[in-house]
PDB file of C-alpha atoms in Angstrom:
ATOM      1  CA  UNK L  38      61.261  62.609 122.684  1.00 42.00           C
ATOM      2  CA  UNK L  39      62.767  58.925 124.015  1.00 41.00           C
ATOM      3  CA  UNK L  40      66.458  58.319 124.393  1.00 43.00           C
ATOM      4  CA  UNK L  41      66.567  56.245 121.056  1.00 46.00           C
ATOM      5  CA  UNK L  42      65.405  58.856 118.944  1.00 47.00           C
ATOM      6  CA  UNK L  43      68.010  61.526 117.449  1.00 46.00           C
ATOM      7  CA  UNK L  44      67.308  65.392 117.960  1.00 45.00           C
ATOM      8  CA  UNK L  45      66.477  67.106 114.364  1.00 47.00           C
ATOM      9  CA  UNK L  46      69.519  68.594 113.358  1.00 48.00           C
ATOM     10  CA  UNK L  47      69.768  71.861 110.926  1.00 47.00           C
ATOM     11  CA  UNK L  48      72.008  71.230 107.916  1.00 48.00           C
ATOM     12  CA  UNK L  49      74.962  73.202 107.329  1.00 51.00           C
ATOM     13  CA  UNK L  50      76.678  74.181 104.090  1.00 54.00           C
ATOM     14  CA  UNK L  51      79.670  72.564 103.822  1.00 55.00           C
ATOM     15  CA  UNK L  52      81.347  76.271 102.262  1.00 56.00           C
ATOM     16  CA  UNK L  53      80.307  77.657 105.858  1.00 63.00           C
ATOM     17  CA  UNK L  54      82.739  75.067 107.279  1.00 77.00           C
ATOM     18  CA  UNK L  55      85.607  75.991 105.776  1.00 82.00           C
ATOM     19  CA  UNK L  56      86.721  79.594 104.558  1.00 81.00           C
ATOM     20  CA  UNK L  57      87.169  79.864 100.795  1.00 81.00           C
ATOM     21  CA  UNK L  58      90.733  81.179  99.767  1.00 84.00           C
ATOM     22  CA  UNK L  59      92.068  82.186  96.042  1.00 86.00           C
ATOM     23  CA  UNK L  60      95.181  82.390  94.934  1.00 91.00           C
ATOM     24  CA  UNK L  61      94.266  84.949  92.582  1.00 93.00           C
ATOM     25  CA  UNK L  62      93.567  88.416  92.926  1.00 93.00           C
ATOM     26  CA  UNK L  63      90.845  90.948  90.844  1.00 94.00           C
ATOM     27  CA  UNK L  64      91.589  94.151  90.916  1.00 95.00           C
ATOM     28  CA  UNK L  65      90.917  97.510  89.722  1.00 96.00           C
ATOM     29  CA  UNK L  66      93.475 100.937  89.974  1.00 96.00           C
ATOM     30  CA  UNK L  67      91.160 103.959  89.454  1.00 97.00           C
ATOM     31  CA  UNK L  68      93.260 107.527  89.246  1.00 96.00           C
ATOM     32  CA  UNK L  69      92.586 108.966  92.109  1.00 96.00           C
ATOM     33  CA  UNK L  70      91.256 112.368  90.611  1.00 96.00           C
ATOM     34  CA  UNK L  71      88.035 111.152  88.923  1.00 96.00           C
ATOM     35  CA  UNK L  72      84.484 111.926  89.863  1.00 95.00           C
ATOM     36  CA  UNK L  73      82.712 109.573  91.982  1.00 95.00           C
ATOM     37  CA  UNK L  74      80.450 108.643  88.602  1.00 96.00           C
ATOM     38  CA  UNK L  75      83.181 108.111  87.055  1.00 96.00           C
ATOM     39  CA  UNK L  76      84.992 105.945  89.936  1.00 95.00           C
ATOM     40  CA  UNK L  77      81.550 103.703  89.181  1.00 96.00           C
ATOM     41  CA  UNK L  78      81.428 103.833  85.721  1.00 95.00           C
ATOM     42  CA  UNK L  79      85.100 103.022  84.813  1.00 95.00           C
ATOM     43  CA  UNK L  80      85.352  99.906  87.572  1.00 95.00           C
ATOM     44  CA  UNK L  81      82.063  98.306  86.111  1.00 95.00           C
ATOM     45  CA  UNK L  82      83.379  98.714  82.157  1.00 93.00           C
ATOM     46  CA  UNK L  83      86.776  97.350  83.315  1.00 94.00           C
ATOM     47  CA  UNK L  84      85.616  94.198  85.631  1.00 94.00           C
ATOM     48  CA  UNK L  85      83.346  93.417  82.266  1.00 92.00           C
ATOM     49  CA  UNK L  86      85.791  91.697  80.297  1.00 87.00           C
ATOM     50  CA  UNK L  87      87.398  89.896  83.056  1.00 91.00           C
ATOM     51  CA  UNK L  88      84.760  86.910  82.549  1.00 89.00           C
ATOM     52  CA  UNK L  89      85.076  86.562  78.600  1.00 88.00           C
ATOM     53  CA  UNK L  90      89.234  86.293  79.021  1.00 90.00           C
ATOM     54  CA  UNK L  91      89.131  84.438  82.340  1.00 91.00           C
ATOM     55  CA  UNK L  92      85.954  82.415  82.763  1.00 92.00           C
ATOM     56  CA  UNK L  93      87.366  80.568  85.497  1.00 91.00           C
ATOM     57  CA  UNK L  94      86.534  84.348  87.724  1.00 93.00           C
ATOM     58  CA  UNK L  95      83.064  83.395  87.238  1.00 94.00           C
ATOM     59  CA  UNK L  96      81.278  81.496  89.827  1.00 93.00           C
ATOM     60  CA  UNK L  97      77.916  79.490  89.336  1.00 94.00           C
ATOM     61  CA  UNK L  98      74.335  81.453  89.073  1.00 96.00           C
ATOM     62  CA  UNK L  99      72.482  81.992  92.279  1.00 96.00           C
ATOM     63  CA  UNK L 100      68.960  81.309  93.188  1.00 96.00           C
ATOM     64  CA  UNK L 101      66.770  82.300  96.166  1.00 96.00           C
ATOM     65  CA  UNK L 102      64.234  80.709  98.097  1.00 97.00           C
ATOM     66  CA  UNK L 103      61.744  80.412  96.098  1.00 96.00           C
ATOM     67  CA  UNK L 104      63.584  79.275  92.734  1.00 96.00           C
ATOM     68  CA  UNK L 105      64.124  82.518  91.014  1.00 97.00           C
ATOM     69  CA  UNK L 106      67.526  82.106  89.412  1.00 97.00           C
ATOM     70  CA  UNK L 107      69.869  85.149  89.105  1.00 96.00           C
ATOM     71  CA  UNK L 108      72.815  85.737  86.872  1.00 96.00           C
ATOM     72  CA  UNK L 109      76.396  84.458  88.282  1.00 96.00           C
ATOM     73  CA  UNK L 110      79.205  86.953  89.645  1.00 94.00           C
ATOM     74  CA  UNK L 111      82.721  86.771  90.076  1.00 94.00           C
ATOM     75  CA  UNK L 112      83.566  83.385  92.345  1.00 93.00           C
ATOM     76  CA  UNK L 113      86.035  85.490  94.646  1.00 93.00           C
ATOM     77  CA  UNK L 114      86.103  89.565  95.447  1.00 92.00           C
ATOM     78  CA  UNK L 115      87.094  92.563  93.440  1.00 94.00           C
ATOM     79  CA  UNK L 116      89.634  94.631  95.485  1.00 94.00           C
ATOM     80  CA  UNK L 117      89.619  98.558  94.196  1.00 96.00           C
ATOM     81  CA  UNK L 118      92.784 100.228  94.607  1.00 96.00           C
ATOM     82  CA  UNK L 119      93.478 104.154  93.753  1.00 96.00           C
ATOM     83  CA  UNK L 120      96.718 105.936  92.885  1.00 95.00           C
ATOM     84  CA  UNK L 121      98.446 108.946  91.123  1.00 95.00           C
ATOM     85  CA  UNK L 122      98.354 109.268  87.006  1.00 94.00           C
ATOM     86  CA  UNK L 123     101.933 108.447  87.642  1.00 93.00           C
ATOM     87  CA  UNK L 124     101.249 105.111  89.436  1.00 94.00           C
ATOM     88  CA  UNK L 125      98.606 103.725  86.503  1.00 93.00           C
ATOM     89  CA  UNK L 126     101.389 104.342  83.949  1.00 92.00           C
ATOM     90  CA  UNK L 127     104.002 102.619  86.150  1.00 92.00           C
ATOM     91  CA  UNK L 128     101.229  99.594  86.603  1.00 92.00           C
ATOM     92  CA  UNK L 129      99.941  99.257  83.226  1.00 92.00           C
ATOM     93  CA  UNK L 130     104.025  98.953  82.187  1.00 90.00           C
ATOM     94  CA  UNK L 131     103.966  96.160  84.733  1.00 88.00           C
ATOM     95  CA  UNK L 132     101.621  94.061  83.184  1.00 82.00           C
ATOM     96  CA  UNK L 133     100.506  92.361  79.876  1.00 63.00           C
ATOM     97  CA  UNK L 134      97.105  91.499  80.483  1.00 69.00           C
ATOM     98  CA  UNK L 135      94.940  94.077  81.390  1.00 82.00           C
ATOM     99  CA  UNK L 136      91.487  95.966  80.845  1.00 90.00           C
ATOM    100  CA  UNK L 137      92.332  99.787  80.678  1.00 92.00           C
ATOM    101  CA  UNK L 138      90.395 102.714  80.545  1.00 93.00           C
ATOM    102  CA  UNK L 139      91.427 106.079  79.183  1.00 94.00           C
ATOM    103  CA  UNK L 140      90.382 109.801  79.781  1.00 95.00           C
ATOM    104  CA  UNK L 141      88.924 109.829  75.949  1.00 94.00           C
ATOM    105  CA  UNK L 142      86.348 106.775  76.784  1.00 94.00           C
ATOM    106  CA  UNK L 143      84.064 109.664  79.058  1.00 95.00           C
ATOM    107  CA  UNK L 144      83.462 111.552  75.444  1.00 94.00           C
ATOM    108  CA  UNK L 145      82.386 108.580  73.226  1.00 93.00           C
ATOM    109  CA  UNK L 146      79.228 106.449  73.739  1.00 87.00           C
ATOM    110  CA  UNK L 147      79.196 103.136  72.279  1.00 92.00           C
ATOM    111  CA  UNK L 148      81.817 100.218  71.952  1.00 91.00           C
ATOM    112  CA  UNK L 149      82.852 100.603  68.455  1.00 95.00           C
ATOM    113  CA  UNK L 150      84.134 104.567  69.133  1.00 95.00           C
ATOM    114  CA  UNK L 151      86.068 102.904  72.459  1.00 94.00           C
ATOM    115  CA  UNK L 152      87.911 101.164  70.694  1.00 94.00           C
ATOM    116  CA  UNK L 153      88.613 103.914  68.217  1.00 96.00           C
ATOM    117  CA  UNK L 154      89.588 106.548  71.024  1.00 96.00           C
ATOM    118  CA  UNK L 155      92.419 103.688  72.414  1.00 94.00           C
ATOM    119  CA  UNK L 156      93.507 102.851  68.967  1.00 95.00           C
ATOM    120  CA  UNK L 157      94.338 106.259  67.812  1.00 96.00           C
ATOM    121  CA  UNK L 158      96.790 107.164  71.064  1.00 96.00           C
ATOM    122  CA  UNK L 159     100.036 105.324  71.065  1.00 94.00           C
ATOM    123  CA  UNK L 160     100.852 103.241  74.530  1.00 91.00           C
ATOM    124  CA  UNK L 161     103.218 106.174  75.993  1.00 90.00           C
ATOM    125  CA  UNK L 162     100.547 108.688  75.740  1.00 93.00           C
ATOM    126  CA  UNK L 163      97.214 107.181  76.953  1.00 93.00           C
ATOM    127  CA  UNK L 164      95.263 108.783  79.451  1.00 95.00           C
ATOM    128  CA  UNK L 165      94.962 106.088  82.032  1.00 94.00           C
ATOM    129  CA  UNK L 166      92.169 106.669  84.686  1.00 95.00           C
ATOM    130  CA  UNK L 167      91.919 102.939  85.374  1.00 95.00           C
ATOM    131  CA  UNK L 168      93.058  99.749  84.740  1.00 94.00           C
ATOM    132  CA  UNK L 169      91.891  95.937  85.781  1.00 94.00           C
ATOM    133  CA  UNK L 170      93.857  93.215  86.386  1.00 93.00           C
ATOM    134  CA  UNK L 171      93.484  89.406  87.396  1.00 93.00           C
ATOM    135  CA  UNK L 172      96.155  86.916  88.298  1.00 92.00           C
ATOM    136  CA  UNK L 173      98.174  85.048  91.009  1.00 93.00           C
ATOM    137  CA  UNK L 174      97.927  87.119  94.712  1.00 92.00           C
ATOM    138  CA  UNK L 175     101.667  88.001  94.322  1.00 91.00           C
ATOM    139  CA  UNK L 176     101.891  89.124  90.772  1.00 91.00           C
ATOM    140  CA  UNK L 177      98.918  91.745  91.035  1.00 92.00           C
ATOM    141  CA  UNK L 178     100.340  92.695  94.315  1.00 91.00           C
ATOM    142  CA  UNK L 179     103.687  93.690  92.083  1.00 91.00           C
ATOM    143  CA  UNK L 180     101.881  95.732  89.364  1.00 92.00           C
ATOM    144  CA  UNK L 181      99.330  97.329  92.318  1.00 91.00           C
ATOM    145  CA  UNK L 182     102.633  98.415  94.077  1.00 89.00           C
ATOM    146  CA  UNK L 183     102.251 101.786  95.283  1.00 87.00           C
ATOM    147  CA  UNK L 184      98.370 101.835  95.069  1.00 90.00           C
ATOM    148  CA  UNK L 185      96.360 101.844  97.959  1.00 84.00           C
ATOM    149  CA  UNK L 186      92.907 100.802  99.016  1.00 85.00           C
ATOM    150  CA  UNK L 187      89.842 103.020  97.387  1.00 87.00           C
ATOM    151  CA  UNK L 188      88.393 104.537 100.847  1.00 82.00           C
TER     152      UNK L 188
END
């Protein structure tokens, strides 16, 4: 190679240069006494509604090197917390926009029955096992006060 030829350069992705920071947070709060399968099920159900309610949380579709396309996912991490039944009740009272999962939903098998099970119980009597919240970091942190990161 002569001194006039430039060495080949490997292209760098612009997103690799600057870390992405979010001023919002997606969080799930689970009751600490759930079985593993319940924790996974509740988390999946809770976050499923966020993209519909808050379309800005969904990123762009994925594509691999063979041009096979994949569905878009959240554009930011989902943080999972756990707490006592009392922690969930307090968190539920602190936030107006949330997804919830009650213990009754473990006995239903479809969306219609899920909604009917929630509708049948007064707010103060809901047996909460999980909540999902999305919003500004500081507001979500206030809602989750008393909860701890899921192990």
